[in-house]
mmCIF file of C-alpha atoms in Angstrom:
data_model
loop_
_atom_site.group_PDB
_atom_site.id
_atom_site.type_symbol
_atom_site.label_atom_id
_atom_site.label_comp_id
_atom_site.label_asym_id
_atom_site.label_seq_id
_atom_site.Cartn_x
_atom_site.Cartn_y
_atom_site.Cartn_z
ATOM 1 C CA MET A 1 87.030 152.366 161.212
ATOM 2 C CA THR A 2 83.923 152.085 163.575
ATOM 3 C CA ASP A 3 81.139 149.396 163.790
ATOM 4 C CA THR A 4 78.730 152.417 162.881
ATOM 5 C CA SER A 5 80.555 153.155 159.745
ATOM 6 C CA ALA A 6 80.490 149.586 158.799
ATOM 7 C CA ARG A 7 76.678 149.254 159.575
ATOM 8 C CA LEU A 8 75.916 152.285 157.542
ATOM 9 C CA SER A 9 78.074 151.245 154.702
ATOM 10 C CA ILE A 10 76.358 147.838 154.348
ATOM 11 C CA GLY A 11 73.032 149.544 154.965
ATOM 12 C CA PHE A 12 73.589 152.109 152.086
ATOM 13 C CA SER A 13 74.857 149.291 149.792
ATOM 14 C CA TRP A 14 71.648 147.139 150.378
ATOM 15 C CA VAL A 15 69.250 150.108 149.757
ATOM 16 C CA GLY A 16 71.324 151.286 146.873
ATOM 17 C CA HIS A 17 70.938 147.768 145.358
ATOM 18 C CA ALA A 18 67.099 148.000 145.494
ATOM 19 C CA LEU A 19 67.083 151.417 144.102
ATOM 20 C CA MET A 20 69.452 150.800 141.346
ATOM 21 C CA HIS A 21 67.294 148.044 139.981
ATOM 22 C CA ILE A 22 64.181 149.912 140.471
ATOM 23 C CA VAL A 23 65.081 153.039 138.337
ATOM 24 C CA THR A 24 66.868 150.954 135.633
ATOM 25 C CA ALA A 25 63.657 149.044 135.068
ATOM 26 C CA LEU A 26 61.128 151.744 135.218
ATOM 27 C CA PHE A 27 61.200 152.439 131.538
ATOM 28 C CA LEU A 28 60.508 148.664 130.761
ATOM 29 C CA THR A 29 57.028 149.326 131.935
ATOM 30 C CA VAL A 30 56.378 152.871 131.222
ATOM 31 C CA VAL A 31 57.213 152.093 127.602
ATOM 32 C CA LEU A 32 53.922 150.270 127.471
ATOM 33 C CA VAL A 33 52.057 153.614 127.934
ATOM 34 C CA LEU A 34 54.406 155.548 125.780
ATOM 35 C CA GLU A 35 53.333 153.318 122.890
ATOM 36 C CA ARG A 36 49.856 154.774 123.114
ATOM 37 C CA GLU A 37 50.700 158.283 124.221
ATOM 38 C CA TRP A 38 53.574 158.974 121.516
ATOM 39 C CA LYS A 39 51.975 156.581 119.050
ATOM 40 C CA LEU A 40 55.271 154.884 118.349
ATOM 41 C CA PRO A 41 55.858 151.037 118.085
ATOM 42 C CA TYR A 42 57.208 148.939 120.900
ATOM 43 C CA ASP A 43 60.457 147.830 119.027
ATOM 44 C CA GLU A 44 61.311 151.484 118.266
ATOM 45 C CA LEU A 45 60.678 152.680 121.774
ATOM 46 C CA ILE A 46 62.389 149.850 123.592
ATOM 47 C CA ARG A 47 65.616 150.588 121.461
ATOM 48 C CA LEU A 48 65.802 153.898 123.329
ATOM 49 C CA TRP A 49 67.163 151.959 126.362
ATOM 50 C CA THR A 50 69.927 150.612 124.353
ATOM 51 C CA LEU A 51 72.444 153.479 125.200
ATOM 52 C CA GLY A 52 71.302 153.479 128.847
ATOM 53 C CA ALA A 53 71.902 149.806 129.091
ATOM 54 C CA LEU A 54 75.298 150.378 127.250
ATOM 55 C CA MET A 55 76.297 152.907 129.932
ATOM 56 C CA ILE A 56 75.648 150.601 132.810
ATOM 57 C CA GLY A 57 78.293 148.108 131.343
ATOM 58 C CA VAL A 58 80.670 150.645 129.897
ATOM 59 C CA GLY A 59 80.944 152.794 132.979
ATOM 60 C CA ALA A 60 81.431 149.903 135.475
ATOM 61 C CA PRO A 61 85.219 149.414 135.119
ATOM 62 C CA LEU A 62 85.939 153.157 135.552
ATOM 63 C CA ALA A 63 83.559 153.180 138.606
ATOM 64 C CA GLY A 64 85.223 150.332 140.183
ATOM 65 C CA TRP A 65 88.794 151.540 139.435
ATOM 66 C CA LEU A 66 87.632 155.035 141.080
ATOM 67 C CA GLY A 67 86.520 153.170 144.049
ATOM 68 C CA ASP A 68 89.609 151.343 144.462
ATOM 69 C CA ARG A 69 91.923 154.228 143.985
ATOM 70 C CA TRP A 70 89.899 157.161 145.325
ATOM 71 C CA SER A 71 87.079 156.313 147.686
ATOM 72 C CA GLU A 72 84.306 153.649 147.748
ATOM 73 C CA CYS A 73 81.921 155.649 149.995
ATOM 74 C CA ARG A 74 82.281 158.873 147.965
ATOM 75 C CA MET A 75 81.614 156.961 144.837
ATOM 76 C CA MET A 76 78.535 155.623 146.389
ATOM 77 C CA ALA A 77 77.332 159.137 147.010
ATOM 78 C CA VAL A 78 78.047 159.990 143.314
ATOM 79 C CA PHE A 79 76.060 156.886 142.390
ATOM 80 C CA PHE A 80 72.777 158.240 144.354
ATOM 81 C CA LEU A 81 73.054 161.826 143.231
ATOM 82 C CA LEU A 82 73.933 161.073 139.439
ATOM 83 C CA THR A 83 71.204 158.170 139.192
ATOM 84 C CA GLY A 84 68.700 160.345 140.908
ATOM 85 C CA ALA A 85 69.321 163.357 138.534
ATOM 86 C CA GLY A 86 69.195 161.165 135.409
ATOM 87 C CA THR A 87 65.849 159.486 136.456
ATOM 88 C CA ILE A 88 64.336 162.918 137.233
ATOM 89 C CA ALA A 89 65.470 164.100 133.763
ATOM 90 C CA CYS A 90 63.563 161.043 132.208
ATOM 91 C CA GLY A 91 60.516 162.208 133.814
ATOM 92 C CA LEU A 92 60.888 165.802 132.273
ATOM 93 C CA THR A 93 61.485 164.825 128.722
ATOM 94 C CA ASP A 94 59.041 165.565 126.015
ATOM 95 C CA GLY A 95 60.149 163.303 123.148
ATOM 96 C CA PRO A 96 62.182 160.141 122.205
ATOM 97 C CA GLU A 97 65.578 161.805 121.665
ATOM 98 C CA ALA A 98 65.382 163.695 125.032
ATOM 99 C CA LEU A 99 64.479 160.436 126.683
ATOM 100 C CA LEU A 100 67.426 158.647 125.078
ATOM 101 C CA TRP A 101 69.830 161.054 126.687
ATOM 102 C CA ALA A 102 68.058 161.126 130.015
ATOM 103 C CA LEU A 103 68.124 157.324 130.118
ATOM 104 C CA ALA A 104 71.893 157.431 129.289
ATOM 105 C CA VAL A 105 72.489 159.639 132.285
ATOM 106 C CA LEU A 106 70.413 157.283 134.476
ATOM 107 C CA GLY A 107 72.508 154.226 133.110
ATOM 108 C CA LEU A 108 75.855 155.999 133.702
ATOM 109 C CA GLY A 109 74.981 156.780 137.298
ATOM 110 C CA SER A 110 73.705 153.206 137.742
ATOM 111 C CA SER A 111 76.947 151.742 136.450
ATOM 112 C CA ILE A 112 78.625 152.834 139.690
ATOM 113 C CA TYR A 113 76.511 150.633 142.004
ATOM 114 C CA HIS A 114 77.775 147.008 141.335
ATOM 115 C CA PRO A 115 81.512 147.415 141.015
ATOM 116 C CA VAL A 116 81.687 149.811 144.060
ATOM 117 C CA GLY A 117 78.766 148.798 146.098
ATOM 118 C CA MET A 118 79.528 145.047 146.010
ATOM 119 C CA ALA A 119 83.243 145.768 146.903
ATOM 120 C CA TRP A 120 82.241 148.231 149.635
ATOM 121 C CA MET A 121 79.946 145.621 151.251
ATOM 122 C CA VAL A 122 82.228 142.509 150.819
ATOM 123 C CA LYS A 123 85.010 144.545 152.531
ATOM 124 C CA ASN A 124 82.883 145.490 155.500
ATOM 125 C CA ALA A 125 81.220 142.106 156.077
ATOM 126 C CA THR A 126 82.370 139.029 158.061
ATOM 127 C CA ASN A 127 79.733 136.259 156.801
ATOM 128 C CA ARG A 128 80.002 137.489 153.374
ATOM 129 C CA GLY A 129 77.673 134.870 151.783
ATOM 130 C CA LYS A 130 74.894 135.925 154.204
ATOM 131 C CA ALA A 131 75.513 139.580 153.642
ATOM 132 C CA LEU A 132 75.347 139.022 149.870
ATOM 133 C CA GLY A 133 72.164 136.982 150.325
ATOM 134 C CA TYR A 134 70.610 140.000 152.091
ATOM 135 C CA GLN A 135 72.029 142.314 149.570
ATOM 136 C CA GLY A 136 70.545 140.077 146.882
ATOM 137 C CA ILE A 137 67.110 140.269 148.550
ATOM 138 C CA PHE A 138 67.270 144.140 148.291
ATOM 139 C CA GLY A 139 68.201 143.741 144.616
ATOM 140 C CA THR A 140 65.348 141.319 143.950
ATOM 141 C CA ILE A 141 62.831 143.574 145.752
ATOM 142 C CA GLY A 142 64.107 146.390 143.628
ATOM 143 C CA ILE A 143 63.605 144.302 140.458
ATOM 144 C CA ALA A 144 60.271 143.039 141.560
ATOM 145 C CA SER A 145 58.819 146.384 142.835
ATOM 146 C CA ALA A 146 60.024 148.326 139.616
ATOM 147 C CA ALA A 147 57.197 147.227 137.418
ATOM 148 C CA VAL A 148 54.457 147.740 140.035
ATOM 149 C CA VAL A 149 56.106 151.057 141.064
ATOM 150 C CA ALA A 150 56.082 152.188 137.512
ATOM 151 C CA GLY A 151 52.536 150.667 136.692
ATOM 152 C CA GLY A 152 50.941 152.097 139.859
ATOM 153 C CA LEU A 153 52.542 155.569 139.521
ATOM 154 C CA THR A 154 51.646 155.656 135.844
ATOM 155 C CA GLU A 155 47.981 154.920 136.334
ATOM 156 C CA TRP A 156 47.567 157.029 139.396
ATOM 157 C CA LEU A 157 49.691 160.129 138.647
ATOM 158 C CA GLY A 158 50.824 159.693 135.080
ATOM 159 C CA TRP A 159 53.999 158.239 133.521
ATOM 160 C CA ARG A 160 56.212 161.240 134.472
ATOM 161 C CA SER A 161 55.601 160.720 138.145
ATOM 162 C CA ALA A 162 56.928 157.146 137.702
ATOM 163 C CA PHE A 163 60.409 158.610 137.109
ATOM 164 C CA LEU A 164 60.234 161.804 139.187
ATOM 165 C CA ILE A 165 59.385 160.200 142.542
ATOM 166 C CA PRO A 166 61.995 157.326 142.635
ATOM 167 C CA GLY A 167 64.508 159.791 141.183
ATOM 168 C CA ALA A 168 63.715 162.249 144.065
ATOM 169 C CA ILE A 169 64.136 159.459 146.754
ATOM 170 C CA CYS A 170 67.481 158.544 144.954
ATOM 171 C CA LEU A 171 68.843 162.038 145.096
ATOM 172 C CA GLY A 172 67.951 162.531 148.712
ATOM 173 C CA LEU A 173 69.668 159.505 149.764
ATOM 174 C CA GLY A 174 72.832 160.830 148.057
ATOM 175 C CA VAL A 175 72.667 164.057 150.023
ATOM 176 C CA VAL A 176 72.255 162.164 153.287
ATOM 177 C CA LEU A 177 75.311 159.854 152.502
ATOM 178 C CA ALA A 178 77.528 162.940 151.483
ATOM 179 C CA LEU A 179 76.523 164.572 154.783
ATOM 180 C CA LEU A 180 77.363 161.486 156.796
ATOM 181 C CA ILE A 181 80.917 161.136 154.896
ATOM 182 C CA ALA A 182 81.545 164.758 155.676
ATOM 183 C CA LEU A 183 80.593 164.215 159.215
ATOM 184 C CA GLY A 184 83.039 161.398 159.565
ATOM 185 C CA LYS A 185 79.972 158.906 160.291
ATOM 186 C CA VAL A 186 80.927 156.782 157.111
ATOM 187 C CA GLU A 187 84.630 156.105 156.146
ATOM 188 C CA ASP A 188 86.465 153.881 153.734
ATOM 189 C CA ARG A 189 87.852 150.585 155.185
ATOM 190 C CA GLN A 190 91.421 149.724 154.603
ATOM 191 C CA GLY A 191 91.548 145.919 154.013
ATOM 192 C CA ASP A 192 88.838 143.149 154.550
ATOM 193 C CA VAL A 193 87.223 142.605 157.907
ATOM 194 C CA LYS A 194 87.876 138.843 157.175
ATOM 195 C CA PRO A 195 90.640 138.186 154.828
ATOM 196 C CA ILE A 196 90.072 135.698 151.835
ATOM 197 C CA PRO A 197 92.394 132.922 151.208
ATOM 198 C CA LYS A 198 94.666 133.513 148.165
ATOM 199 C CA ALA A 199 94.216 131.354 145.198
ATOM 200 C CA SER A 200 96.924 129.904 142.829
ATOM 201 C CA ARG A 201 97.932 131.917 139.758
ATOM 202 C CA GLY A 202 96.754 128.963 137.738
ATOM 203 C CA ASP A 203 93.436 128.753 139.212
ATOM 204 C CA VAL A 204 93.103 132.578 138.964
ATOM 205 C CA ILE A 205 93.663 132.465 135.135
ATOM 206 C CA ARG A 206 91.404 129.554 134.689
ATOM 207 C CA ALA A 207 88.667 131.165 136.651
ATOM 208 C CA PHE A 208 89.116 134.377 134.653
ATOM 209 C CA PHE A 209 88.310 132.784 131.428
ATOM 210 C CA VAL A 210 85.597 130.571 132.694
ATOM 211 C CA LEU A 211 83.748 133.352 134.512
ATOM 212 C CA SER A 212 84.038 135.614 131.437
ATOM 213 C CA VAL A 213 81.946 133.047 129.448
ATOM 214 C CA THR A 214 79.469 132.438 132.237
ATOM 215 C CA MET A 215 78.837 136.167 133.053
ATOM 216 C CA VAL A 216 78.384 137.245 129.602
ATOM 217 C CA CYS A 217 75.919 134.292 129.235
ATOM 218 C CA ALA A 218 74.136 135.214 132.368
ATOM 219 C CA GLY A 219 74.152 138.878 131.623
ATOM 220 C CA LEU A 220 72.247 138.175 128.248
ATOM 221 C CA MET A 221 69.813 136.038 130.019
ATOM 222 C CA PHE A 222 69.108 138.409 132.954
ATOM 223 C CA ASN A 223 68.702 141.450 130.749
ATOM 224 C CA ALA A 224 66.590 139.999 128.063
ATOM 225 C CA MET A 225 64.308 138.359 130.681
ATOM 226 C CA GLN A 226 64.069 141.652 132.635
ATOM 227 C CA VAL A 227 63.463 143.761 129.289
ATOM 228 C CA VAL A 228 60.830 141.279 127.685
ATOM 229 C CA LEU A 229 58.783 140.010 130.812
ATOM 230 C CA PRO A 230 56.278 142.973 130.998
ATOM 231 C CA LYS A 231 55.509 142.735 127.153
ATOM 232 C CA LEU A 232 55.498 138.907 127.447
ATOM 233 C CA PHE A 233 52.967 138.896 130.149
ATOM 234 C CA GLU A 234 50.850 141.615 128.361
ATOM 235 C CA ALA A 235 50.707 139.312 125.361
ATOM 236 C CA ARG A 236 50.232 136.039 126.992
ATOM 237 C CA LEU A 237 48.149 136.866 130.079
ATOM 238 C CA SER A 238 45.754 139.074 128.349
ATOM 239 C CA ASP A 239 42.567 137.076 129.424
ATOM 240 C CA LEU A 240 43.708 137.280 132.970
ATOM 241 C CA LEU A 241 44.883 140.809 133.122
ATOM 242 C CA GLY A 242 42.580 142.619 130.871
ATOM 243 C CA GLY A 243 45.331 144.942 129.430
ATOM 244 C CA SER A 244 46.045 146.757 132.716
ATOM 245 C CA THR A 245 49.502 148.138 133.093
ATOM 246 C CA LEU A 246 49.273 147.911 136.872
ATOM 247 C CA GLY A 247 48.190 144.244 136.426
ATOM 248 C CA VAL A 248 51.277 143.336 134.252
ATOM 249 C CA GLY A 249 53.521 145.267 136.708
ATOM 250 C CA GLY A 250 51.910 143.212 139.467
ATOM 251 C CA VAL A 251 52.676 139.973 137.894
ATOM 252 C CA VAL A 252 56.180 140.821 137.087
ATOM 253 C CA THR A 253 56.618 141.992 140.713
ATOM 254 C CA ALA A 254 55.197 138.713 142.005
ATOM 255 C CA VAL A 255 57.611 136.691 139.934
ATOM 256 C CA TYR A 256 60.672 138.495 141.307
ATOM 257 C CA LEU A 257 59.524 138.623 144.803
ATOM 258 C CA PHE A 258 59.216 134.929 144.632
ATOM 259 C CA ALA A 259 63.069 134.767 144.207
ATOM 260 C CA ALA A 260 63.776 136.986 147.276
ATOM 261 C CA LEU A 261 63.909 134.372 150.015
ATOM 262 C CA PRO A 262 65.743 131.746 147.890
ATOM 263 C CA GLN A 263 68.422 134.299 147.201
ATOM 264 C CA LEU A 264 69.078 134.585 151.027
ATOM 265 C CA ILE A 265 69.183 130.783 151.129
ATOM 266 C CA GLY A 266 71.743 130.933 148.335
ATOM 267 C CA GLY A 267 73.836 133.233 150.301
ATOM 268 C CA HIS A 268 73.767 130.796 153.378
ATOM 269 C CA LEU A 269 74.669 127.964 150.968
ATOM 270 C CA ALA A 270 77.677 130.023 149.672
ATOM 271 C CA ASP A 271 78.926 130.353 153.047
ATOM 272 C CA LYS A 272 78.737 126.640 153.722
ATOM 273 C CA TYR A 273 79.129 124.532 150.498
ATOM 274 C CA PRO A 274 81.316 124.467 147.397
ATOM 275 C CA LEU A 275 80.677 127.599 145.249
ATOM 276 C CA LYS A 276 81.204 125.643 142.104
ATOM 277 C CA ARG A 277 78.565 123.115 143.059
ATOM 278 C CA ILE A 278 75.908 125.788 143.621
ATOM 279 C CA TYR A 279 76.805 127.816 140.498
ATOM 280 C CA THR A 280 76.706 124.969 138.148
ATOM 281 C CA LEU A 281 73.415 123.573 139.477
ATOM 282 C CA CYS A 282 71.670 127.150 139.191
ATOM 283 C CA LEU A 283 72.744 127.414 135.448
ATOM 284 C CA LEU A 284 71.642 123.824 134.910
ATOM 285 C CA VAL A 285 68.122 124.573 136.089
ATOM 286 C CA GLN A 286 67.758 127.492 133.734
ATOM 287 C CA VAL A 287 68.177 125.369 130.611
ATOM 288 C CA PRO A 288 64.660 123.624 130.734
ATOM 289 C CA MET A 289 62.975 126.611 132.375
ATOM 290 C CA MET A 290 63.983 128.945 129.486
ATOM 291 C CA ALA A 291 62.709 126.422 127.218
ATOM 292 C CA ALA A 292 59.364 126.111 128.909
ATOM 293 C CA VAL A 293 58.876 129.875 128.929
ATOM 294 C CA ALA A 294 59.201 129.841 125.203
ATOM 295 C CA VAL A 295 56.002 127.826 124.793
ATOM 296 C CA LEU A 296 53.766 128.217 127.885
ATOM 297 C CA ALA A 297 50.968 130.705 128.598
ATOM 298 C CA ASP A 298 48.781 131.743 131.469
ATOM 299 C CA LEU A 299 49.639 130.578 134.887
ATOM 300 C CA PRO A 300 52.131 127.809 133.795
ATOM 301 C CA LEU A 301 54.121 130.506 132.119
ATOM 302 C CA VAL A 302 54.100 132.561 135.356
ATOM 303 C CA GLY A 303 55.439 129.496 137.320
ATOM 304 C CA ALA A 304 58.200 128.768 134.703
ATOM 305 C CA ALA A 305 59.344 132.285 134.666
ATOM 306 C CA ALA A 306 59.434 132.386 138.507
ATOM 307 C CA LEU A 307 61.690 129.274 138.533
ATOM 308 C CA VAL A 308 64.140 130.872 135.988
ATOM 309 C CA VAL A 309 64.373 134.042 138.134
ATOM 310 C CA VAL A 310 64.864 131.860 141.233
ATOM 311 C CA ALA A 311 67.771 129.917 139.829
ATOM 312 C CA SER A 312 69.316 133.105 138.355
ATOM 313 C CA GLN A 313 69.142 134.887 141.779
ATOM 314 C CA VAL A 314 70.461 131.852 143.871
ATOM 315 C CA GLN A 315 73.433 131.735 141.894
ATOM 316 C CA ILE A 316 74.483 135.510 142.359
ATOM 317 C CA PRO A 317 76.021 135.063 145.936
ATOM 318 C CA ALA A 318 78.196 132.201 144.727
ATOM 319 C CA GLU A 319 79.166 134.081 141.549
ATOM 320 C CA ASN A 320 80.326 137.077 143.513
ATOM 321 C CA LEU A 321 82.410 135.153 146.005
ATOM 322 C CA LEU A 322 83.886 133.344 143.289
ATOM 323 C CA LEU A 323 84.942 136.450 141.824
ATOM 324 C CA ALA A 324 86.262 137.805 145.241
ATOM 325 C CA ARG A 325 88.158 134.581 145.750
ATOM 326 C CA TYR A 326 90.063 134.876 142.500
ATOM 327 C CA THR A 327 90.797 138.531 142.712
ATOM 328 C CA PRO A 328 93.375 140.532 144.667
ATOM 329 C CA GLU A 329 91.873 142.705 147.285
ATOM 330 C CA ARG A 330 93.343 145.831 146.027
ATOM 331 C CA HIS A 331 91.777 145.383 142.622
ATOM 332 C CA ARG A 332 88.446 144.055 143.662
ATOM 333 C CA GLY A 333 86.360 147.201 142.642
ATOM 334 C CA LEU A 334 87.983 146.987 139.269
ATOM 335 C CA ALA A 335 87.255 143.181 139.011
ATOM 336 C CA TYR A 336 83.546 143.727 139.920
ATOM 337 C CA GLY A 337 83.595 146.430 137.078
ATOM 338 C CA ALA A 338 85.025 144.034 134.654
ATOM 339 C CA LYS A 339 82.132 141.585 135.558
ATOM 340 C CA PHE A 340 79.486 144.012 135.087
ATOM 341 C CA ILE A 341 80.909 145.295 131.684
ATOM 342 C CA LEU A 342 80.416 141.736 130.704
ATOM 343 C CA SER A 343 77.098 141.155 132.339
ATOM 344 C CA PHE A 344 75.387 144.546 131.986
ATOM 345 C CA GLY A 345 77.310 145.315 128.867
ATOM 346 C CA ALA A 346 75.278 142.516 127.444
ATOM 347 C CA GLY A 347 72.236 144.539 128.080
ATOM 348 C CA PRO A 348 72.304 146.404 124.789
ATOM 349 C CA LEU A 349 72.749 143.146 122.962
ATOM 350 C CA ALA A 350 69.771 141.800 124.997
ATOM 351 C CA VAL A 351 67.726 144.880 124.059
ATOM 352 C CA GLN A 352 68.417 144.591 120.289
ATOM 353 C CA LEU A 353 67.818 140.900 120.437
ATOM 354 C CA VAL A 354 64.285 141.399 121.968
ATOM 355 C CA ALA A 355 63.532 144.111 119.503
ATOM 356 C CA LEU A 356 64.704 142.084 116.632
ATOM 357 C CA VAL A 357 62.816 139.013 117.533
ATOM 358 C CA TYR A 358 59.748 140.946 118.201
ATOM 359 C CA GLU A 359 59.997 142.875 114.997
ATOM 360 C CA ARG A 360 60.395 139.861 112.840
ATOM 361 C CA THR A 361 58.033 137.491 114.727
ATOM 362 C CA GLY A 362 55.627 139.504 116.824
ATOM 363 C CA GLU A 363 56.348 136.848 119.543
ATOM 364 C CA PHE A 364 59.168 135.733 121.849
ATOM 365 C CA VAL A 365 59.523 131.881 121.209
ATOM 366 C CA MET A 366 62.878 132.142 119.422
ATOM 367 C CA LEU A 367 64.213 134.609 122.045
ATOM 368 C CA TYR A 368 63.654 131.864 124.841
ATOM 369 C CA VAL A 369 64.965 129.128 122.769
ATOM 370 C CA THR A 370 68.103 131.229 122.278
ATOM 371 C CA LEU A 371 68.223 131.905 126.154
ATOM 372 C CA SER A 372 67.934 128.272 126.873
ATOM 373 C CA VAL A 373 71.009 127.526 124.620
ATOM 374 C CA LEU A 374 73.011 130.292 126.391
ATOM 375 C CA ALA A 375 72.308 128.748 129.751
ATOM 376 C CA LEU A 376 73.555 125.380 128.467
ATOM 377 C CA VAL A 377 76.700 127.094 127.199
ATOM 378 C CA ALA A 378 77.116 128.718 130.719
ATOM 379 C CA PHE A 379 76.524 125.410 132.459
ATOM 380 C CA ALA A 380 79.215 123.706 130.385
ATOM 381 C CA ALA A 381 81.629 126.344 130.971
ATOM 382 C CA ALA A 382 81.022 126.427 134.723
ATOM 383 C CA LEU A 383 81.990 122.763 134.823
ATOM 384 C CA LEU A 384 85.577 123.922 134.081
ATOM 385 C CA LEU A 385 86.006 126.103 137.024
ATOM 386 C CA PRO A 386 88.853 125.123 139.721
ATOM 387 C CA ARG A 387 87.870 122.904 142.343
ATOM 388 C CA ASP A 388 86.855 124.443 145.739
ATOM 389 C CA ARG A 389 90.204 123.156 147.187
ATOM 390 C CA ASP A 390 91.725 126.488 148.492
ATOM 391 C CA VAL A 391 89.059 127.281 150.841
ATOM 392 C CA PRO A 392 87.247 124.943 153.575
ATOM 393 C CA VAL A 393 83.851 123.652 152.513
ATOM 394 C CA LYS A 394 82.297 124.938 155.766
ATOM 395 C CA SER A 395 82.953 128.450 156.944
ATOM 396 C CA ALA A 396 83.954 129.182 160.491
ATOM 397 C CA ALA A 397 81.000 129.098 162.917
ATOM 398 C CA ALA A 398 81.682 132.699 164.221
ATOM 399 C CA PRO A 399 78.539 134.708 164.834
ATOM 400 C CA MET A 400 77.669 137.338 162.293
ATOM 401 C CA ALA A 401 79.454 140.661 162.831
ATOM 402 C CA ALA A 402 77.487 143.611 163.845
ATOM 403 C CA ALA A 403 78.058 145.229 160.538
ATOM 404 C CA GLU A 404 75.799 142.611 158.944
#
């Protein structure tokens, strides 16, 4: 295993994280245009993403298992190729039914990234918290740029280009990665660069049940927030944005970009301080902030939404390291797959919840009240995690490996 292979593995993992979040969020902004072009209501159109969101969760355990048993780097090549093909198919559809199935293919391809890409990167990185922080930045940039990419391409070149151009980029990267694997420049690593201390069986079982609860709640919160934010800003910032799709996308982008640097800080904190403390505090912050989003408008709404996103992103490195700590190395891909069937598997429920609330109320107050309650449940569950006694509070001061 060469340093070049490790560098390329982490690089493709970081870029893949950004692309995965871009392509899976394109529809959430494009739907605002399809309302007018196809003359269909928002709640009916947003439900087209239900199957795609379901596939992201359902496909994750199988993808993780294949990464563990077959090849992580080859599964990542499949991720780029299949996701790119599904995204391009979305841009070529001519009606709701075809778009439903194209979004499902996009979701199936995207399901590969988190269980495989996370395990791939953790295996190749020495300072994992720092590497996960950078990976989080790429993911945050992907989430942030999706709305402005979709809005910008839609206004300049039409809604189809919002799918076709990102899809072509994703497909091209898949071809490049496949060639690097064939040439032996990227290989699978056998074993972690830096072994993780083993936890006791009792702590593993306890952490499994606690993290199952917190990850379901966090998944519902994240997915609902991502689905509804463009529509929420369109409704409550209309005086500021004048109904511009690009303007809505730009504000959504600003909110998520605001969380990019804090996630890197979260990665550094996860290397140095108790993971349980970081995780619980981030969940606690989201309780009042979700409640604030329920009732605020204009710039205060943007500020509260930004704080929710910051807290949710800072907690991610700690959550992923907690999962790695309480999972055997040989089953890590499967474990990350289980995580994402819980968190992204909550996506369809979040889509239906958003559609139901909007259908019945024409607003999102009750949605954010519900999300505030979920944040409180997740915080209470996280308090039951095992103490950070198996691993030193501060990590070794070794310099960051070249692979990072």
